[in-house]
C-alpha cells in the first residue's frame, strides 16, 4: 500500500458516493455488530460479545454484509439506498482476493429487477474508471447465462443435466472426484468451478446470469424456469459483484430461513443466532433489486489489477503473521 | 498414507487419486457467492504427465502419499525414462520422461539430485532452487550496443535458452533460477 494508492482509493470512494447521490439514492449506515444474522451456510462469521455489567453477556456477531439491516429499511419505506461499509467473513483463506475484513458496497433500487441493476452497475463502473484500468475491466459488460456458459465451456446443457444423477455422470466423465453424499449444490459447484468458471472469457467484464434456482438464496425465481433472477459480475476471472431480484414473498423468505438454519447448524464452526423475528416487519418489503460489490476487488481491478493487498490499508496477514 | 483435508493441500503435495499418484501443481481457494468453500486443484499424473483439474470441498479428506527424498546421481535418459542411481545402495531408479516436462534442461550427467520415492516407485525429481550451467552458444555482443540493461539469449550445456546480460560469453558459467529459468549471476571460475 503506497500513498498514491491510498489517494486513489479515497477518490474512487468519493466518486461512487457521488454516483449514487446524484441518482437519488440515500446513503445509510447500519450496525456492524448484530445480535443475530441471516443464516448463510456458506459463510463463517466472527463472534464477539457485549460484556454486561448487570447480567449475562450478550453474544454479538460482526455482519458479513449489511443486508439484514438494509432490507428492514426498505420495508420501512426508505426508498433507494446504498451503503459502503466494512464486512467480515471468517475462515476464508487470506489471499490476493480475500481479506477477512473487507469493504462492501451494497445498494438496493426499488421497482426494478436484476436486469435494471446490470445497467446501474455498468454506469457506476464507467463513472469511476482510472487511467490504469485495463480494457478487460472497462464496460460494456458482456452478458452470458449460466446455461450458455455450461453449453459452451463444459460441453453440455445444465438444464438437461439438472438432476443429481446427471450431474454425477458428468463429473465422472470429466474425471472429477465426488463423494457419495455430495449434495446437489456441491456437485453443481464441482462442475462449475472446474469446467466453467476458470474458462469464462476475460476480455471484458462479464455478467454471468440466471443461476440455478436449486442454489437456495434470497433471489426470486424466474417463473416457469429452473433459474433464479440473479447475476454475478466477473472481472478478469475474479468475482466482483452479486445481484438478486430480491425475493418478496414472505413465505419463501421463511422457508429459506428454515433450510439455511438447519444447514448452518450442521456445518458452521462458529454457530450463530438467527432469528426470524425481523421478518415480521417485512410485510411491506418492496419489489427491488440489490447488488453487493467487493470494493477492494473492484478497486484492485480499476487500479491496474494490483491485488487487494495493494488497495487495503494494513491487510490482516501483514499485521498478525 | 495419510489423510489430508483438501483445504490444507499445497502446491507440491503428493496425492493419491484413483490409485494413481499425482502432484499438486496449482491450488486456489474459491468461495462461490453461495455454497461451501472449495479448493480448485490442478494435478499432474506422475505416471503419464497428464494434467487433471479437480475441485474439492475444503473439508473433503484426500489421500496424501508419504514420500521419501533419496539422494541419487543422474545417469542417462533412454528417450522414455530418466535413470538415476542411489548413491548409497547403488539401486537404480527410473522416472518416466512424460511426467517430467522440461526436466531435460536441468539434468546433468553425474550430478546429484533428490529423487522422490514412494514405495518402489520414483515419482519426481527435486531440483535445487539455483543451478550453474556452462554457456555453450552465445553470439558476441553487437558493437555499439551499450544500452544499459541490454540482453541477449544464450544456450547452455543442457540446451536451455536463457536471457542474459550482453556481456556473457561462450564458455562462461552462469547461475540460473530453476523455477523462473531466469539468469541470476555470472560465476567466475
XYZ file of C-alpha atoms in Angstrom, chain A residues 41-42 92-93 98 174-177 179 185-186 189-190 193-194 197-199 215-217 230 232 239 260, chain B residues 7 17-18 27-38 40 52-61:
52
model
C -24.450 -21.847 5.471
C -21.609 -20.885 3.141
C -11.686 -17.805 4.286
C -8.133 -18.220 3.094
C -9.639 -12.398 0.302
C -14.589 -35.496 -16.642
C -12.612 -37.407 -14.041
C -13.623 -35.062 -11.238
C -13.827 -36.946 -7.938
C -18.306 -38.308 -2.706
C -25.160 -27.894 -4.550
C -21.726 -29.469 -4.138
C -20.164 -26.316 -7.786
C -17.593 -29.017 -8.552
C -15.710 -24.385 -10.566
C -13.692 -26.953 -12.527
C -15.604 -20.591 -14.100
C -11.858 -20.846 -14.943
C -12.712 -20.724 -18.658
C -28.972 -22.899 -5.187
C -31.119 -21.668 -2.349
C -30.788 -17.892 -1.957
C -29.526 -13.431 -10.115
C -22.562 -12.143 -10.715
C -15.901 -12.403 -8.867
C -30.389 -22.462 5.784
C -8.122 -27.086 2.328
C -6.472 -40.307 -6.570
C -7.934 -43.475 -8.066
C -4.069 -24.661 -5.845
C -6.678 -21.972 -5.464
C -9.404 -21.462 -2.876
C -12.824 -20.432 -4.083
C -15.813 -19.272 -2.076
C -18.655 -19.071 -4.546
C -21.199 -16.356 -3.767
C -23.390 -19.131 -2.443
C -22.158 -22.514 -1.273
C -19.315 -24.069 0.686
C -15.637 -23.248 0.324
C -13.831 -25.195 -2.371
C -9.623 -25.872 -7.031
C -6.203 -33.258 -14.213
C -8.352 -30.389 -12.969
C -10.473 -31.168 -9.937
C -12.456 -29.266 -7.330
C -12.941 -30.477 -3.769
C -14.793 -29.072 -0.804
C -12.101 -27.764 1.541
C -13.399 -30.222 4.163
C -13.049 -33.256 1.864
C -10.413 -35.748 3.011
